[in-house]
Coordinates of C-alpha atoms in Angstrom, one line a residue:
M150 CA -58.1 116.8 54.3
R151 CA -56.9 114.7 57.2
K152 CA -53.3 114.5 55.7
V153 CA -53.2 118.2 55.1
K154 CA -54.4 119.1 58.6
F155 CA -52.0 116.6 60.1
T156 CA -49.0 118.0 58.2
Q157 CA -50.0 121.6 59.2
T158 CA -50.3 120.5 62.8
N159 CA -46.8 119.0 62.8
F160 CA -45.2 122.0 61.2
H161 CA -47.0 124.3 63.7
E162 CA -45.9 122.3 66.7
K163 CA -42.2 122.1 65.6
L164 CA -42.0 125.8 64.7
S165 CA -43.9 126.9 67.9
T166 CA -41.4 124.9 70.0
I167 CA -38.5 126.7 68.3
I168 CA -40.0 130.1 68.9
E169 CA -40.9 129.4 72.6
E170 CA -37.7 127.7 73.6
F171 CA -35.4 130.5 72.4
P172 CA -35.2 133.3 75.1
R173 CA -37.0 136.5 74.5
L174 CA -34.6 139.4 74.9
D175 CA -37.2 141.6 76.7
D176 CA -38.0 138.9 79.3
I177 CA -34.5 138.0 80.4
H178 CA -32.0 139.8 82.7
P179 CA -30.3 142.8 81.0
F180 CA -26.9 141.2 81.4
Y181 CA -28.0 138.2 79.3
G182 CA -29.8 140.5 76.8
D183 CA -26.7 142.5 76.2
L184 CA -24.5 139.4 76.1
L185 CA -26.7 137.9 73.4
H186 CA -26.6 141.2 71.5
V187 CA -22.7 141.2 71.7
L188 CA -22.3 137.6 70.7
Y189 CA -25.1 137.1 68.1
N190 CA -26.4 140.6 67.1
K191 CA -29.8 141.2 68.5
D192 CA -31.3 142.4 65.1
H193 CA -30.3 139.2 63.3
Y194 CA -31.6 137.1 66.2
K195 CA -35.0 138.8 66.2
L196 CA -35.2 138.7 62.4
A197 CA -34.6 134.9 62.3
L198 CA -37.3 134.2 64.9
G199 CA -39.6 136.6 63.1
Q200 CA -39.2 134.7 59.8
I201 CA -40.0 131.4 61.6
N202 CA -43.1 133.0 63.1
T203 CA -44.2 134.2 59.6
A204 CA -43.6 130.7 58.1
R205 CA -45.8 129.2 60.8
N206 CA -48.6 131.6 60.0
L207 CA -48.2 131.0 56.2
I208 CA -48.4 127.2 56.7
G209 CA -51.6 127.7 58.8
K210 CA -53.1 129.9 56.1
I211 CA -52.2 127.4 53.3
A212 CA -53.8 124.5 55.2
K213 CA -56.9 126.5 55.8
D214 CA -57.4 127.5 52.1
Y215 CA -56.7 124.0 50.8
V216 CA -59.0 122.3 53.3
K217 CA -61.8 124.5 52.0
L218 CA -61.0 123.6 48.4
L219 CA -60.8 119.9 49.3
K220 CA -64.2 120.1 50.9
Y221 CA -65.7 120.9 47.5
G222 CA -63.5 118.7 45.3
D223 CA -65.6 117.0 42.6
S224 CA -63.4 113.9 42.0
L225 CA -60.8 111.8 43.7
Y226 CA -58.2 112.9 41.3
R227 CA -58.9 116.6 42.0
C228 CA -58.6 115.9 45.7
K229 CA -55.3 114.1 45.4
A230 CA -53.9 116.9 43.2
L231 CA -55.0 119.5 45.8
K232 CA -53.4 117.5 48.6
V233 CA -50.1 117.3 46.7
A234 CA -50.2 121.1 46.0
A235 CA -50.9 121.8 49.7
L236 CA -48.1 119.7 51.0
G237 CA -45.7 121.1 48.3
R238 CA -46.4 124.7 49.2
M239 CA -45.9 123.9 52.9
C240 CA -42.5 122.3 52.1
T241 CA -41.5 125.3 49.9
V242 CA -42.2 127.7 52.8
T243 CA -40.1 125.5 55.1
K244 CA -37.2 125.4 52.6
R245 CA -37.2 129.2 52.4
I246 CA -36.5 129.6 56.1
G247 CA -33.6 127.1 56.0
P248 CA -30.9 129.7 56.5
S249 CA -32.7 131.1 59.5
L250 CA -33.0 127.7 61.0
A251 CA -29.3 127.0 60.5
Y252 CA -28.4 130.4 62.1
L253 CA -30.6 129.6 65.1
D254 CA -29.1 126.1 65.4
Q255 CA -25.6 127.6 65.6
I256 CA -26.8 130.0 68.3
R257 CA -28.3 127.1 70.2
Q258 CA -25.1 125.2 70.2
H259 CA -23.1 128.2 71.2
M260 CA -25.5 129.1 74.0
A261 CA -25.2 125.6 75.4
R262 CA -21.5 126.2 75.9
L263 CA -21.9 129.5 77.7
P264 CA -21.2 129.4 81.5
S265 CA -24.1 129.5 83.9
I266 CA -23.9 133.0 85.5
D267 CA -26.3 134.0 88.2
P268 CA -26.6 137.8 88.1
N269 CA -28.2 138.1 91.6
T270 CA -25.7 136.0 93.7
R271 CA -22.5 137.2 95.4
T272 CA -20.1 137.8 92.6
I273 CA -16.4 138.8 92.3
L274 CA -15.4 140.3 88.9
I275 CA -11.8 140.3 87.7
C276 CA -10.9 142.8 85.0
G277 CA -7.8 144.5 83.6
Y278 CA -5.4 144.4 80.7
P279 CA -4.6 141.1 79.0
N280 CA -1.8 138.9 80.5
V281 CA -1.8 140.6 83.9
G282 CA -2.6 137.3 85.9
K283 CA -6.4 137.3 86.0
S284 CA -6.8 133.6 85.0
S285 CA -4.0 132.5 87.3
F286 CA -5.8 134.2 90.2
I287 CA -9.1 132.4 89.5
N288 CA -7.3 129.1 89.2
K289 CA -5.7 129.7 92.7
I290 CA -8.9 130.6 94.6
T291 CA -11.4 128.3 92.8
R292 CA -11.5 124.9 91.2
A293 CA -11.8 126.4 87.7
D294 CA -9.3 125.3 85.1
V295 CA -8.8 128.3 82.9
D296 CA -6.0 128.1 80.3
V297 CA -3.0 130.2 81.2
Q298 CA -0.4 131.2 78.5
P299 CA 2.3 133.8 78.3
Y300 CA 0.6 135.8 75.6
A301 CA -2.4 138.2 75.3
F302 CA -6.0 137.2 74.9
T303 CA -5.7 133.6 76.0
T304 CA -9.1 134.1 77.7
K305 CA -11.6 134.8 74.9
S306 CA -14.9 134.5 76.9
L307 CA -16.3 134.6 80.4
F308 CA -15.1 131.9 82.8
V309 CA -16.9 131.1 86.1
G310 CA -15.5 129.5 89.3
H311 CA -16.8 129.2 92.8
T312 CA -15.2 129.8 96.2
D313 CA -16.3 129.8 99.8
Y314 CA -15.9 132.5 102.5
K315 CA -17.5 132.4 105.9
Y316 CA -19.7 129.4 104.9
L317 CA -21.1 131.4 101.9
R318 CA -20.6 130.5 98.2
Y319 CA -19.2 133.2 96.0
Q320 CA -19.2 133.3 92.2
V321 CA -15.8 134.4 90.6
I322 CA -15.9 135.6 87.0
D323 CA -12.8 135.9 84.9
T324 CA -13.3 138.4 82.1
P325 CA -11.2 138.7 78.9
G326 CA -8.6 141.4 78.7
I327 CA -9.7 145.0 77.8
L328 CA -7.6 147.4 75.8
D329 CA -7.7 151.2 76.1
R330 CA -9.4 152.4 73.0
P331 CA -12.7 153.9 72.0
F332 CA -15.9 152.0 72.7
E333 CA -16.8 151.6 69.0
D334 CA -13.4 150.0 68.2
R335 CA -13.7 147.2 70.8
N336 CA -14.2 143.7 69.5
I337 CA -16.6 141.0 70.8
I338 CA -14.1 139.6 73.3
E339 CA -13.7 143.0 75.0
M340 CA -17.4 143.7 74.9
C341 CA -18.1 140.6 76.9
S342 CA -16.1 142.1 79.8
I343 CA -17.7 145.5 79.4
T344 CA -21.2 143.9 79.5
A345 CA -20.3 142.0 82.7
L346 CA -19.0 145.2 84.3
A347 CA -22.0 147.2 83.4
H348 CA -24.8 144.8 84.5
L349 CA -23.5 142.6 87.3
R350 CA -23.6 143.7 91.0
A351 CA -20.2 142.5 92.0
A352 CA -17.0 143.4 93.8
V353 CA -14.5 144.5 91.1
L354 CA -10.8 143.5 91.2
F355 CA -8.8 145.7 88.8
F356 CA -5.5 143.9 88.2
L357 CA -2.4 146.0 87.7
D358 CA 0.8 144.5 86.5
I359 CA 3.5 146.7 88.1
S360 CA 6.4 144.7 86.6
G361 CA 5.4 145.6 83.0
S362 CA 5.9 142.0 81.8
C363 CA 2.4 141.9 80.3
G364 CA 3.6 144.3 77.5
Y365 CA 1.7 147.4 78.8
T366 CA 3.1 150.1 81.1
I367 CA 1.5 151.3 84.3
A368 CA 0.5 154.5 82.4
Q369 CA -1.4 152.6 79.8
Q370 CA -3.1 150.5 82.6
S371 CA -4.0 153.7 84.5
A372 CA -5.5 155.2 81.3
L373 CA -7.7 152.1 80.9
F374 CA -8.8 152.4 84.6
H375 CA -9.9 156.0 84.2
S376 CA -11.7 155.2 80.9
I377 CA -13.9 152.5 82.4
K378 CA -14.2 153.9 86.0
S379 CA -17.8 154.9 85.3
L380 CA -18.6 151.2 85.2
F381 CA -17.3 150.8 88.8
M382 CA -20.0 153.1 90.4
N383 CA -21.8 151.7 93.4
K384 CA -19.5 148.6 93.4
P385 CA -16.8 147.6 95.9
L386 CA -13.5 148.3 94.0
I387 CA -10.1 146.9 94.9
I388 CA -6.9 147.6 93.0
V389 CA -4.6 144.5 92.9
C390 CA -0.9 145.0 92.2
N391 CA 0.2 141.6 90.8
K392 CA 3.6 140.1 90.0
T393 CA 5.3 141.5 93.1
D394 CA 7.8 138.6 92.8
L395 CA 9.3 140.4 89.7
Q396 CA 8.9 144.0 90.9
S397 CA 7.8 145.3 94.4
L398 CA 5.5 148.2 94.7
E399 CA 8.1 150.3 96.5
G400 CA 10.6 149.8 93.6
I401 CA 8.6 151.5 90.9
S402 CA 9.4 155.0 89.6
E403 CA 7.9 158.2 91.1
D404 CA 5.7 158.8 88.0
D405 CA 4.2 155.3 88.3
K406 CA 3.7 155.8 92.0
K407 CA 1.7 158.9 91.3
L408 CA -0.5 157.0 88.8
V409 CA -1.1 154.3 91.3
E410 CA -2.0 156.8 94.0
E411 CA -4.5 158.5 91.6
M412 CA -6.2 155.1 91.1
K413 CA -6.1 154.5 94.8
S414 CA -7.9 157.8 95.5
E415 CA -10.6 156.9 92.9
A416 CA -11.1 153.5 94.7
M417 CA -11.3 155.3 98.0
K418 CA -14.2 157.4 96.7
T419 CA -16.2 154.2 96.1
L420 CA -15.4 153.1 99.6
I421 CA -16.6 156.4 101.1
G422 CA -19.7 156.3 98.9
Q423 CA -20.7 153.0 100.5
G424 CA -20.4 154.6 104.0
G425 CA -17.0 153.2 104.8
E426 CA -14.2 155.0 106.7
A427 CA -11.3 156.6 104.8
K428 CA -8.2 155.2 106.4
D429 CA -4.8 154.7 104.9
G430 CA -6.1 153.0 101.8
A431 CA -4.9 149.5 102.7
E432 CA -8.4 148.1 101.9
V433 CA -8.5 149.3 98.3
L434 CA -4.8 148.7 97.3
L435 CA -3.4 145.2 97.7
T436 CA -0.3 143.5 96.5
M437 CA 0.1 139.8 95.6
S438 CA 1.9 137.3 93.4
T439 CA 0.1 134.4 91.8
L440 CA 3.4 132.6 91.2
T441 CA 4.5 132.4 94.9
E442 CA 0.8 132.6 96.1
E443 CA 1.8 135.5 98.4
G444 CA -1.2 137.6 99.3
V445 CA -3.7 135.6 97.1
I446 CA -5.9 134.6 100.0
A447 CA -5.7 138.1 101.5
V448 CA -7.0 139.6 98.2
K449 CA -9.9 137.0 98.1
N450 CA -10.9 137.6 101.8
A451 CA -10.8 141.4 101.3
A452 CA -13.0 141.3 98.2
C453 CA -15.5 138.9 99.9
E454 CA -15.6 141.1 103.0
R455 CA -16.2 144.3 101.0
L456 CA -18.9 142.7 99.0
L457 CA -20.6 141.2 102.1
D458 CA -20.6 144.6 103.8
Q459 CA -22.1 146.3 100.8
R460 CA -24.9 143.7 100.4
V461 CA -25.8 143.9 104.1
E462 CA -25.9 147.7 103.9
V463 CA -28.2 147.6 100.9
K464 CA -30.5 145.2 102.7
M465 CA -30.5 147.4 105.8
K466 CA -31.6 150.4 103.7
S467 CA -34.4 148.5 102.0
K468 CA -38.0 148.6 103.3
K469 CA -38.1 144.9 104.0
I470 CA -35.7 145.4 106.9
N471 CA -38.4 147.1 109.0
D472 CA -40.6 143.9 108.9
C473 CA -37.6 141.9 110.1
L474 CA -36.6 144.3 112.9
N475 CA -40.0 144.2 114.4
R476 CA -39.5 140.6 115.2
F477 CA -36.2 141.1 117.1
H478 CA -35.5 142.5 120.5
V479 CA -32.0 143.0 121.8
A480 CA -31.8 143.2 125.6
L481 CA -29.0 145.2 127.2
P482 CA -28.5 145.1 131.0
K483 CA -28.5 148.5 132.7
P484 CA -25.6 149.3 135.0
R485 CA -26.6 149.7 138.6
D486 CA -23.6 152.0 139.5
Q487 CA -20.4 153.4 138.1
K488 CA -18.2 150.6 139.4
E489 CA -16.3 148.4 136.9
R490 CA -16.6 144.7 137.6
P491 CA -14.1 142.8 135.5
P492 CA -14.2 139.0 135.5
C493 CA -12.2 137.6 138.5
I494 CA -10.3 134.4 138.3
P495 CA -8.5 133.2 141.5
Q496 CA -4.7 133.4 141.4
A497 CA -4.3 129.7 142.4
I498 CA -6.3 128.7 139.3
L499 CA -4.2 130.8 137.0
E500 CA -1.0 129.3 138.6
A501 CA -2.3 125.7 138.3
K502 CA -3.2 126.3 134.6
A503 CA 0.2 127.8 133.8
K504 CA 2.0 124.9 135.6
E505 CA -0.2 122.3 133.7
A506 CA 0.6 124.0 130.4
A507 CA 4.3 123.9 131.2
T508 CA 4.3 120.3 132.1
I509 CA 2.4 119.0 129.2
E510 CA 4.7 118.6 126.3
K511 CA 3.2 118.4 122.9
R512 CA 3.9 114.9 121.4
K513 CA 5.4 115.0 118.0
L514 CA 3.2 113.3 115.4
E515 CA 4.2 111.8 112.2
K516 CA 2.7 114.8 110.4
D517 CA 5.0 117.1 112.3
L518 CA 8.0 114.9 111.5
E519 CA 7.0 114.9 107.9
E520 CA 6.9 118.7 107.7
E521 CA 10.3 119.0 109.4
N522 CA 12.0 116.5 107.1
G523 CA 11.0 117.8 103.7
G524 CA 7.3 117.1 103.4
A525 CA 5.3 114.5 101.5
G526 CA 7.2 112.5 99.0
V527 CA 10.5 113.2 100.7
Y528 CA 10.0 112.0 104.2
S529 CA 9.6 108.2 104.7
A530 CA 8.1 107.0 108.1
S531 CA 10.2 104.4 109.9
L532 CA 8.3 101.3 110.9
K533 CA 11.2 100.0 113.0
K534 CA 11.2 102.7 115.7
H535 CA 8.4 101.0 117.7
Y536 CA 10.2 97.6 117.9
L537 CA 10.6 96.3 121.5
L538 CA 14.2 95.3 121.8
A539 CA 16.7 95.0 124.7
N540 CA 18.8 97.7 123.1
D541 CA 17.3 100.7 121.2
E542 CA 20.4 100.9 119.0
W543 CA 19.5 97.6 117.4
K544 CA 16.2 99.0 115.9
E545 CA 17.7 100.3 112.6
D546 CA 20.0 97.2 112.1
N547 CA 19.3 95.2 108.9
M548 CA 18.1 91.7 109.6
P549 CA 19.9 89.0 107.5
E550 CA 18.0 86.3 105.9
I551 CA 20.7 83.6 106.1
L552 CA 23.1 83.4 109.1
D553 CA 25.6 80.6 109.6
G554 CA 23.9 78.5 107.0
H555 CA 20.5 78.7 108.7
N556 CA 17.3 80.5 107.7
V557 CA 16.9 83.3 110.3
Y558 CA 13.1 83.1 110.2
D559 CA 13.3 79.5 111.5
F560 CA 14.8 80.9 114.8
V561 CA 12.5 83.8 115.4
D562 CA 11.1 82.0 118.4
P563 CA 13.7 82.4 121.2
D564 CA 12.8 79.1 122.9
I565 CA 12.7 77.0 119.8
L566 CA 16.0 75.1 120.6
Q567 CA 14.7 74.3 124.1
R568 CA 11.4 73.0 122.7
L569 CA 13.2 70.9 120.2
E570 CA 15.3 69.3 123.0
E571 CA 12.1 68.6 125.0
L572 CA 10.5 66.9 122.0
E573 CA 13.5 64.7 121.4
K574 CA 13.6 63.6 125.0
E575 CA 9.9 62.8 125.0
E576 CA 10.3 60.7 121.9
G577 CA 13.3 58.9 123.3
L578 CA 11.4 58.0 126.5
L579 CA 8.5 56.6 124.5
Q580 CA 10.8 54.5 122.3
E581 CA 12.5 53.1 125.4
Q582 CA 9.1 52.1 126.9
E583 CA 8.1 50.3 123.8
D584 CA 11.4 48.4 123.6
D585 CA 11.1 47.4 127.3
E586 CA 7.5 46.1 126.8
E587 CA 8.6 44.0 123.8
D588 CA 11.6 42.6 125.7
M589 CA 9.5 41.7 128.7
D590 CA 6.9 39.9 126.5
V591 CA 9.6 38.0 124.5
E592 CA 11.6 36.9 127.5
D593 CA 8.6 35.0 129.1
L594 CA 7.9 32.9 125.9
T595 CA 9.4 29.7 124.6
P596 CA 11.4 29.6 121.4
E597 CA 8.5 28.2 119.4
Q598 CA 6.1 30.8 120.8
Q599 CA 8.6 33.5 120.0
K600 CA 8.8 32.3 116.4
E601 CA 5.0 32.3 116.1
L602 CA 4.9 35.7 117.7
A603 CA 7.4 37.0 115.1
E604 CA 5.3 35.5 112.3
I605 CA 2.1 37.0 113.7
R606 CA 3.7 40.5 114.0
K607 CA 5.0 40.2 110.4
K608 CA 1.5 39.3 109.1
K609 CA 0.0 42.1 111.2
S610 CA 2.4 44.7 109.7
I611 CA 1.6 43.4 106.2
L612 CA -2.2 43.7 106.9
I613 CA -1.8 47.2 108.3
R614 CA 0.2 48.2 105.2
E615 CA -2.4 46.7 102.8
H616 CA -5.2 48.3 104.7
R617 CA -3.6 51.7 104.4
I618 CA -3.0 51.3 100.7
K619 CA -6.6 50.1 100.2
K620 CA -7.9 53.0 102.3
S621 CA -5.9 55.7 100.5
T622 CA -6.6 54.5 96.9
A623 CA -10.0 52.8 97.2
E624 CA -11.6 54.9 94.5
S625 CA -8.8 54.9 92.0
R626 CA -7.8 51.2 92.5
P627 CA -8.0 49.5 89.1
I628 CA -9.7 46.1 88.6
V629 CA -7.3 43.4 87.7
P630 CA -8.5 41.8 84.4
R631 CA -8.5 38.1 83.6
K632 CA -5.7 38.6 81.1
F633 CA -3.4 39.5 84.0
D634 CA -3.4 35.9 85.3
K635 CA -2.0 34.3 82.1
D636 CA 0.0 31.7 83.9
K637 CA -3.0 30.5 86.0
M638 CA -1.3 31.5 89.2
F639 CA -4.4 32.7 90.9
T640 CA -6.7 29.6 90.8
S641 CA -9.3 28.2 93.2
E642 CA -7.2 25.1 93.8
R643 CA -4.3 27.3 94.9
M644 CA -6.6 29.2 97.2
G645 CA -7.8 25.9 98.7
R646 CA -4.3 24.7 99.4
Q647 CA -3.4 28.0 101.1
L648 CA -6.5 27.9 103.3
S649 CA -5.9 24.2 104.2
S650 CA -2.3 25.0 105.2
L651 CA -3.7 27.6 107.6
G652 CA -6.1 25.1 109.1
L653 CA -9.3 26.4 107.5
D654 CA -12.0 24.6 105.5
P655 CA -11.8 25.9 101.9
S656 CA -15.0 24.2 100.5
K657 CA -17.4 27.1 101.1
A658 CA -15.1 29.7 99.7
I659 CA -14.5 27.6 96.5
E660 CA -18.3 27.1 96.1
R661 CA -18.9 30.8 96.4
V662 CA -16.3 31.6 93.8
R663 CA -17.7 29.0 91.3
S664 CA -21.3 30.2 91.9
K665 CA -20.2 33.8 90.9
S666 CA -18.2 32.8 87.9
R667 CA -21.0 30.4 86.5
G668 CA -23.5 32.2 84.2
R669 CA -27.1 32.2 85.3
K670 CA -30.1 31.9 83.0
R671 CA -33.1 34.1 83.5
E672 CA -36.1 32.1 84.7
R673 CA -39.6 33.0 83.8
S674 CA -41.4 34.2 86.9
A675 CA -44.8 33.0 87.9
D676 CA -46.1 36.6 87.6
H677 CA -45.2 36.6 84.0
D678 CA -47.2 33.4 83.3
M679 CA -50.2 34.8 85.0
D680 CA -50.1 38.0 83.0
V681 CA -51.4 36.3 79.9
D682 CA -54.9 36.1 81.3
N683 CA -54.9 39.6 82.7
D684 CA -56.5 42.6 81.0
G685 CA -54.8 44.9 78.6
S686 CA -54.4 47.5 81.4
N687 CA -51.4 45.5 82.8
K688 CA -49.4 45.7 79.5
K689 CA -47.4 48.7 80.7
L690 CA -46.5 46.9 84.0
R691 CA -45.5 43.8 82.1
A692 CA -43.3 45.8 79.6
R693 CA -41.7 47.6 82.5
S694 CA -40.9 44.4 84.4
L695 CA -39.5 42.8 81.2
S696 CA -37.3 45.8 80.4
R697 CA -36.1 45.9 84.0
S698 CA -35.3 42.2 84.0
M699 CA -33.4 42.6 80.7
S700 CA -31.4 45.5 82.0
R701 CA -30.6 43.6 85.1
S702 CA -29.4 40.6 83.1
R703 CA -26.9 42.7 81.2
S704 CA -25.3 43.8 84.5
R705 CA -24.7 47.3 83.1
P706 CA -24.4 50.0 85.8
P707 CA -26.4 53.3 85.6
T708 CA -25.0 56.1 83.5
H709 CA -24.3 58.4 86.4
E710 CA -22.5 55.6 88.4
L711 CA -18.7 55.8 88.3
V712 CA -17.0 52.7 87.0
P713 CA -13.2 52.3 87.6
G714 CA -11.1 52.5 84.5
E715 CA -13.4 54.9 82.6
G716 CA -11.0 57.9 83.2
F717 CA -13.4 60.1 85.2
K718 CA -12.5 61.7 88.5
D719 CA -16.0 61.4 90.0
S720 CA -19.7 60.9 89.0
A721 CA -20.2 64.7 88.6
Q722 CA -17.5 64.8 86.0
K723 CA -18.9 61.8 84.2
I724 CA -22.4 63.4 84.1
K725 CA -20.9 66.7 82.8
A726 CA -19.0 64.8 80.1
F727 CA -22.2 63.0 78.9
K728 CA -24.1 66.3 78.8
L729 CA -21.4 68.0 76.7
G730 CA -21.2 65.0 74.3
K731 CA -25.0 65.1 73.9
K732 CA -25.0 68.8 73.3
S733 CA -22.2 68.6 70.7
V734 CA -24.2 66.3 68.4
E735 CA -27.4 68.4 68.6
K736 CA -26.6 70.6 65.6
R737 CA -25.4 67.6 63.5
N738 CA -28.6 65.7 64.3
K739 CA -30.7 68.8 63.3
D740 CA -29.0 69.0 60.0
A741 CA -29.8 65.2 59.5
R742 CA -26.2 64.3 59.0
K743 CA -25.0 60.8 59.5
G744 CA -21.8 61.7 61.3
E745 CA -19.1 64.3 61.6
G746 CA -17.7 63.3 58.2
D747 CA -21.1 63.9 56.5
R748 CA -20.5 66.8 54.0
V749 CA -23.4 66.2 51.7
I750 CA -24.8 69.5 50.2
P751 CA -28.4 69.0 49.2
N752 CA -29.9 70.4 45.9
L753 CA -30.3 74.1 46.6
K754 CA -32.6 74.6 43.6
P755 CA -35.1 71.8 43.4
K756 CA -36.5 71.4 39.9
H757 CA -40.2 71.3 41.0
L758 CA -39.8 74.8 42.4
Y759 CA -37.9 76.4 39.5
S760 CA -39.5 74.9 36.4
G761 CA -42.6 75.6 34.4
K762 CA -44.7 78.8 33.9
R763 CA -45.6 81.0 36.8
S764 CA -49.2 82.1 37.0
N765 CA -50.4 85.6 38.1
G766 CA -50.3 86.4 41.8
K767 CA -47.8 86.0 44.5
T768 CA -44.5 84.2 43.8
T769 CA -43.1 84.1 47.3
R770 CA -43.4 80.4 47.5
R771 CA -40.8 80.1 44.7

């Protein structure tokens, strides 16, 4: 029972979601209702949703009947059979509505690709014959990217773009081309345009190709205008003569001019119907060229202005305006007499302003220079014109890199030669002072003292040189091994003789060298002898002292300490190398291999796991 109810609940939820998520044609805007009917056929759409609703009710009825039968089942087998039958019947019902579900899925995918059109916002609608320049116009005034090709019916559905006018957002809709034929013969692409014209409150731009390059004459386009003019009622209408770069409006024939005038008079009727003034008709008949962009912005501004005036007028006629007008009060000052009092500006102020305007010259900017010299991509700004040089004619000269065998950039400083001379003079003076001091010291001494002084200075220079070498390569200086002194040239006796010749006592130095070279035995400490009688709690301390003394006796430095000759740059590099070496053998140690050359493959099928009879029960262990 629980499984049957659960299955029925799942089916009911899924099918209810499908029915509720799809739009109801009676609850949405008439524009969307008719568009759905044109694209998908309203009858098929409703039939598919009705079949899903019927299937949902059938599944609920099946579940109700079988739950009642399961309640009175006399055996477990009977209950299982009833459960299988219930689930099977539910699946059969679902399979029967498969085509309807597939049809609705196609509709869902197509609806997701439809443009988002707001029927209540400010809208400009573009219509006309195919290939008259509608898509080019929407590409010019909006950021839409509609495909433009030199053949008819490139646009096969509605395209939406957005533009701004007087800080208000306008929705521009590009409709597919319409042909002049009976309503019943029009296809789905044309019916999309008819639906938009019939239901959207918008300013209509009827495009007219006066050059005839679209493949249709002005007479055919006029016939289309008169056949669909009933859709233009109560809407601002503007006739746009496009492609004036190929043919001007004045250059067409007299018959075509008459047809254009007839369309203009029809458009004037819509203007008068909205309460506008009938002037020369310049507001309803405009010319432009999308190729040269001449008149494109004028057409956009005229359409937006007409639409804005119509929407304001409709709002002023509505009942809501009275509630708003009660909140406003416009104060107008009453004239006290019949005298006119124009604003008075003193003549001196006017003369001063004129003089100031004449004196102030507008400084040319880089942008102005760019526009004068060919625009962006052609004009290249000069970075040398702001150089501060003695002669302005030198600014555009090319600077050489090498001149008279010298690098020019070495002589960029104009005083560099003077400074070099000063440095050479200063160095020469210092050198002379040092020579004078040396001469003065040497002249006062006896020949023996001069000889000793020369020896001392020689030794001093040697010591300074050695100290510098030692200081510069203290870390990388290698230790001289014993094998180096194969001929026993560096012995303690020789050192004693050298020290004696210098007048020093060599005995202490020789003793110190012998004490270092002689091996020392580790003596037992008194503490170790006393540990025998102590408790077992001191074993750890004793072991630690023993291990410490053993490690000290080996004279091995710590791991992290850098020993010269090991090939490491510093202690950090040594620690890193030890860590990498330890990490590299982890996997090998886990596999219990003896070394890198250990390629032993153990027995993959041990006999004790694969021999003998297997008893009943689980055999996962094997």
